[in-house]
XYZ file of N, CA, C and O in Angstrom:
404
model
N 15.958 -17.217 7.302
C 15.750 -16.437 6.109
C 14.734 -15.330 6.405
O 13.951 -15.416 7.351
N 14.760 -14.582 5.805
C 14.185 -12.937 6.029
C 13.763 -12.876 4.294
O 14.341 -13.535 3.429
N 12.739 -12.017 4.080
C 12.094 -11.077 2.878
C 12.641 -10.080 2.822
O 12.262 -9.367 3.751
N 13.590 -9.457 2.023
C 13.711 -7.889 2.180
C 13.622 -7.295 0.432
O 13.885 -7.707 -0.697
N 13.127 -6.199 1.038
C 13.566 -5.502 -0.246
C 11.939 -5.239 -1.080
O 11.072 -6.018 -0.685
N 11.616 -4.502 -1.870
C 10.344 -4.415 -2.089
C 9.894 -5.659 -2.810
O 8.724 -6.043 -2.777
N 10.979 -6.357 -3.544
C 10.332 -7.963 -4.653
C 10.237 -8.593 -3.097
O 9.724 -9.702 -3.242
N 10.476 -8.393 -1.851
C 10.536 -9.416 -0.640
C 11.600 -11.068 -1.092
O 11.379 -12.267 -0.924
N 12.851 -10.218 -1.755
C 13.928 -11.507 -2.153
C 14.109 -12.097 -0.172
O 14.193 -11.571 0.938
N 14.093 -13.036 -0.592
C 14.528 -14.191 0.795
C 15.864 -14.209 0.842
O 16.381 -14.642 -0.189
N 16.708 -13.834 1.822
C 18.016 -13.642 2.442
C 18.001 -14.015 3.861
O 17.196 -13.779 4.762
N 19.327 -14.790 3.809
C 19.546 -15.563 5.322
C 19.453 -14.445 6.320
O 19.938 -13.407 5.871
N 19.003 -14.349 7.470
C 19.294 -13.699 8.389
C 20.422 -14.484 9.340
O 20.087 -15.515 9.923
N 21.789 -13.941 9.470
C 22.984 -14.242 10.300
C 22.438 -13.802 12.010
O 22.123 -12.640 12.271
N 22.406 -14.664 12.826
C 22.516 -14.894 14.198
C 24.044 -14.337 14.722
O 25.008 -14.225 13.965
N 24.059 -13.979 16.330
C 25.076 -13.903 16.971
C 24.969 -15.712 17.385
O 24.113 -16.498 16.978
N 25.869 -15.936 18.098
C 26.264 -17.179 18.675
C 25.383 -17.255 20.094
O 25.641 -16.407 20.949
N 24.417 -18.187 20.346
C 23.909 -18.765 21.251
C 22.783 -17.676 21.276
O 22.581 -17.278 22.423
N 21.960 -17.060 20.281
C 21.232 -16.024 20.058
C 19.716 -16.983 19.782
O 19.436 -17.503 18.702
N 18.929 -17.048 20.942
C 17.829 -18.015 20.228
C 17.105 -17.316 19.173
O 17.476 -16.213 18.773
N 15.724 -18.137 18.547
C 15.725 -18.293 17.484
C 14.175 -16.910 17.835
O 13.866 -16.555 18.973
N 13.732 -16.584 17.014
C 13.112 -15.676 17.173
C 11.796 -15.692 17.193
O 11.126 -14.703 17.493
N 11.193 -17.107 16.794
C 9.947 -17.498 16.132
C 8.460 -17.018 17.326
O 7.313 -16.607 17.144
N 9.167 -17.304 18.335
C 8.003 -16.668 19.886
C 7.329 -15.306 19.235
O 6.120 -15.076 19.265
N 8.278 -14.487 18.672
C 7.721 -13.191 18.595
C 7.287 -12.836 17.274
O 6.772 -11.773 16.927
N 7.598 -14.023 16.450
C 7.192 -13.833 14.892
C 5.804 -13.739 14.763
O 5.335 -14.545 15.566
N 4.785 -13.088 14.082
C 3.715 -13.101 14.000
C 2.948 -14.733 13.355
O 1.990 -15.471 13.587
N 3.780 -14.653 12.707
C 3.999 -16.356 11.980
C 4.246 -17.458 12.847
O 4.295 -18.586 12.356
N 4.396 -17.299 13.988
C 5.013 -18.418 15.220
C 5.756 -19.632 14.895
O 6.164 -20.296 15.848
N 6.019 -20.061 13.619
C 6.441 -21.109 13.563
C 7.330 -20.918 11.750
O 7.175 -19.935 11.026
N 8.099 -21.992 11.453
C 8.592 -22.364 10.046
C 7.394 -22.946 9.261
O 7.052 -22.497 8.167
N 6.739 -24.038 9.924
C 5.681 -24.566 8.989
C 4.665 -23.923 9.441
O 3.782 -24.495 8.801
N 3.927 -22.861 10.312
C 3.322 -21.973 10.137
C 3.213 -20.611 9.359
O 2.211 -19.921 9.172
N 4.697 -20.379 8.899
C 4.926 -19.547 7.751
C 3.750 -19.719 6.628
O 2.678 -19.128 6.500
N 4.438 -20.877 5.774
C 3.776 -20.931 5.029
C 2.501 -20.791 4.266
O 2.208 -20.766 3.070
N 1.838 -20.705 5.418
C -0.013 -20.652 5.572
C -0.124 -18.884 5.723
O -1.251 -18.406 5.852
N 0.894 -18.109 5.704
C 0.484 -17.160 6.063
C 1.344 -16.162 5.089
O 1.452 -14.942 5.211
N 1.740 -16.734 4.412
C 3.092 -16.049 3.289
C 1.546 -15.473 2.345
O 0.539 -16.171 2.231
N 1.694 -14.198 1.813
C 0.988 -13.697 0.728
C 1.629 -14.011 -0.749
O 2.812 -14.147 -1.064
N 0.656 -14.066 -1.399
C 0.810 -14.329 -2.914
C 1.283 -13.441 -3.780
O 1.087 -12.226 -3.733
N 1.777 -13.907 -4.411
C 2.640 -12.885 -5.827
C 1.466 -11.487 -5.934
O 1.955 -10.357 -5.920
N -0.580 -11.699 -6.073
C -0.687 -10.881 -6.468
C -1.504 -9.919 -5.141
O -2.055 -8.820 -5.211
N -1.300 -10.882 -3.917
C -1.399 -10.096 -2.730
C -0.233 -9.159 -2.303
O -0.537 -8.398 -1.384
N 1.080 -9.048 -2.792
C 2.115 -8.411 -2.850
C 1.973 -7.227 -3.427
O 2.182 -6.143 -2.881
N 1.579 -7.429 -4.657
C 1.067 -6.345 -5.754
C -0.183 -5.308 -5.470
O -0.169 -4.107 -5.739
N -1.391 -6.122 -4.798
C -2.066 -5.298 -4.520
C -1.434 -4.586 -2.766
O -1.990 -3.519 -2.505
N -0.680 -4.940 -1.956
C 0.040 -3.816 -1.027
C 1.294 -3.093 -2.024
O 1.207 -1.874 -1.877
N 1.882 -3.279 -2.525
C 2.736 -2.467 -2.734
C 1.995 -1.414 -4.005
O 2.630 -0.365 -4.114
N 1.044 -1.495 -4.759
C -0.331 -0.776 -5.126
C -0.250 0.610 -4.096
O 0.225 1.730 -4.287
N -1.057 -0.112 -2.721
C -1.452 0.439 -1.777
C -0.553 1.371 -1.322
O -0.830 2.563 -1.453
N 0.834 0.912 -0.631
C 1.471 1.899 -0.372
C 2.028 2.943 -1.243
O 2.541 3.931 -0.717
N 1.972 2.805 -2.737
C 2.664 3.630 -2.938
C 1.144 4.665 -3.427
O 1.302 5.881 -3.537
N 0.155 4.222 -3.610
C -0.887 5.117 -3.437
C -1.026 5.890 -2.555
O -1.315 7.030 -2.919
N -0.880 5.619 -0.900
C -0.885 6.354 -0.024
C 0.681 7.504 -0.302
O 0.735 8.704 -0.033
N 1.673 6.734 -0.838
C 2.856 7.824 -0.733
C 2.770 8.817 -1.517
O 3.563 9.740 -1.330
N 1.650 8.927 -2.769
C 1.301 9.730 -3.561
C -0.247 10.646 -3.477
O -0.691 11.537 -4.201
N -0.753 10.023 -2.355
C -1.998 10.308 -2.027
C -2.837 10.087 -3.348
O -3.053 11.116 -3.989
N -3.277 9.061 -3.788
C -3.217 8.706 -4.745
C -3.063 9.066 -6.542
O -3.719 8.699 -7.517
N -2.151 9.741 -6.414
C -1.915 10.196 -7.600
C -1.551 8.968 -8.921
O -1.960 9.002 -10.081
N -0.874 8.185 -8.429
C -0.165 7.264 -8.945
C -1.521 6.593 -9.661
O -1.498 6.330 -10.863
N -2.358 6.410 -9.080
C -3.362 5.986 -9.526
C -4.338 6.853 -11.155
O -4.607 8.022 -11.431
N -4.586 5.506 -11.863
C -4.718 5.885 -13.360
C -6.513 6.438 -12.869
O -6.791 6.272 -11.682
N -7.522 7.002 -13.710
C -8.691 7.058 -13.029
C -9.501 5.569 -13.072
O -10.142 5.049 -12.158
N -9.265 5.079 -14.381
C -9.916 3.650 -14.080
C -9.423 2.811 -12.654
O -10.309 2.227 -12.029
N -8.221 2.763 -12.220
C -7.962 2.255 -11.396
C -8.818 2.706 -9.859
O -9.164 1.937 -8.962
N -9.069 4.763 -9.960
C -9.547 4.995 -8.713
C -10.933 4.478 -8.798
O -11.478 4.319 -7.705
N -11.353 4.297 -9.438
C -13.032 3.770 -9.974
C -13.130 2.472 -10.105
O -14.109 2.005 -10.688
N -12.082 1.610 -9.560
C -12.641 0.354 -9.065
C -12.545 -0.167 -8.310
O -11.438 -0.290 -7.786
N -13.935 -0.930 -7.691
C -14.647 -1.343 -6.920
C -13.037 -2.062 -6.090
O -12.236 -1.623 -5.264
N -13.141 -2.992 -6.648
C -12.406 -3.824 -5.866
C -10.812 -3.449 -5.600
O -9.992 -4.056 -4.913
N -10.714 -2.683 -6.095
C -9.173 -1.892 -5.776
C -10.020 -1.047 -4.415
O -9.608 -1.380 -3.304
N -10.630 -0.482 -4.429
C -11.133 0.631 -3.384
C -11.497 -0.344 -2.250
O -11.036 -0.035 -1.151
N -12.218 -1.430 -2.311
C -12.353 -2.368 -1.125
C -10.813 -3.063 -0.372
O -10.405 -3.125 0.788
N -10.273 -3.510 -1.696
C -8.868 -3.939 -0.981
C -8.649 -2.788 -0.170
O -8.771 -3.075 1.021
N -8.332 -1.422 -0.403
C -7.293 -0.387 0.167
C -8.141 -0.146 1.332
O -7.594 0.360 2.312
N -9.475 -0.445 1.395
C -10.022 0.187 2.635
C -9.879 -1.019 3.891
O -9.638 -0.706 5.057
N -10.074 -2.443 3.430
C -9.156 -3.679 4.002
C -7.331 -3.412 4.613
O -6.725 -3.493 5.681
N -7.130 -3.183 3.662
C -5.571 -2.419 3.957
C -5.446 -1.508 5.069
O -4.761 -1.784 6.053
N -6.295 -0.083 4.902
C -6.424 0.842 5.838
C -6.552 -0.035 7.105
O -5.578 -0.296 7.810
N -7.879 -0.502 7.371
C -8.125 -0.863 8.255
C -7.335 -1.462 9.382
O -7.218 -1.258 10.591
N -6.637 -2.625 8.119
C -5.486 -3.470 9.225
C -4.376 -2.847 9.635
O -3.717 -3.353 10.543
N -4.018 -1.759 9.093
C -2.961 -0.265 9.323
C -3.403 0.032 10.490
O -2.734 -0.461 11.398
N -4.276 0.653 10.802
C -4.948 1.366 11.682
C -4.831 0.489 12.803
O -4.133 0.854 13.750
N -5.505 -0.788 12.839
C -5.048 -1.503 14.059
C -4.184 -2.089 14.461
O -4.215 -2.633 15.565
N -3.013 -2.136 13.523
C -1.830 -2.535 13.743
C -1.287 -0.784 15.025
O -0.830 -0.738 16.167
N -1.561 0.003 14.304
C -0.940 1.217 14.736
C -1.712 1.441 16.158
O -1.108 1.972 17.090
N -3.091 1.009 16.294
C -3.511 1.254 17.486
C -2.975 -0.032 18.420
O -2.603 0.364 19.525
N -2.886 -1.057 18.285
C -1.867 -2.137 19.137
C -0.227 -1.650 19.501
O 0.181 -1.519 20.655
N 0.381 -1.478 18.601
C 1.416 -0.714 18.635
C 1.255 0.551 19.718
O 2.006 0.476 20.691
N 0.484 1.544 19.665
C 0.101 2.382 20.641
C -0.195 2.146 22.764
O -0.102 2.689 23.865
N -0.622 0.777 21.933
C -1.389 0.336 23.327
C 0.318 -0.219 23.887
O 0.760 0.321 24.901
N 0.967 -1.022 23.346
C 2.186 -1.518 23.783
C 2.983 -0.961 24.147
O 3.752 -1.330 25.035
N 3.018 0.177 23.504
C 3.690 1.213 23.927
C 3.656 1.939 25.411
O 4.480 2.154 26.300
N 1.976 2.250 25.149
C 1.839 2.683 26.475
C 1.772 1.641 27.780
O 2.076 2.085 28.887
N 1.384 0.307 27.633
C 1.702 -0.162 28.695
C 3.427 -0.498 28.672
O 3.598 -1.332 29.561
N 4.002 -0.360 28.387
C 5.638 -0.176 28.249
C 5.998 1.483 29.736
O 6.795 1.699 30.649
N 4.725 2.243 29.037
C 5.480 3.631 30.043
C 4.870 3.676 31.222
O 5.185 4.442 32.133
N 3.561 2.478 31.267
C 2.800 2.522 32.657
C 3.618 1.765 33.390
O 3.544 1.931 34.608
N 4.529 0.822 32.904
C 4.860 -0.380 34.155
C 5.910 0.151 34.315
O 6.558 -0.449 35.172
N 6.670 1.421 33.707
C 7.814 1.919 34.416
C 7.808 3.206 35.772
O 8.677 3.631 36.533
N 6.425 3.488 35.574
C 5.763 5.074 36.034
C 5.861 4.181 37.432
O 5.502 4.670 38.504
């Protein structure tokens, strides 16, 4: 099963035949490690908040909303883990073009 879609509805993901299972590379490593790591109805809400703030640069945002505390701490939490997701991603990348050079 897979999350898709912005509600993250759960849909089977279909395999080819003799296609192992994918969990090595899941960030989640496991089925009953999922669970411990699945976000909450209103941890959902506050990223999808987030992104669509960034897609609006925050326009979307009411002013009470830009003026609070804890909305502004989440998004800078958010940023953050963006940022190093994107700088890992970077690094993988490049050792991807060093071991071919």
């Amino acid at each position: 099963m897979i999350a898709c879609g912005p509600e993250r509805r759960e849909q089977p993901q279909p395999r080819l035949p003799g296609m192992p299972l994918q969990c090595g590379k899941c960030p989640k490593q496991s089925p009953s490690n999922a669970k411990r790591l699945k976000l909450s109805p209103k941890n959902w809400r506050t990223l999808k908040l987030w992104r669509e703030a960034k897609a609006t640069f925050g326009r979307c945002l009411t002013r009470r909303m830009a003026r609070d505390a804890i909305i502004r701490r989440n998004f800078a939490e958010l940023d953050a883990i963006h940022a190093q997701v994107g700088r890992a991603e970077q690094a993988a990348q490049f050792s991807l073009l060093t071991m071919r050079s």
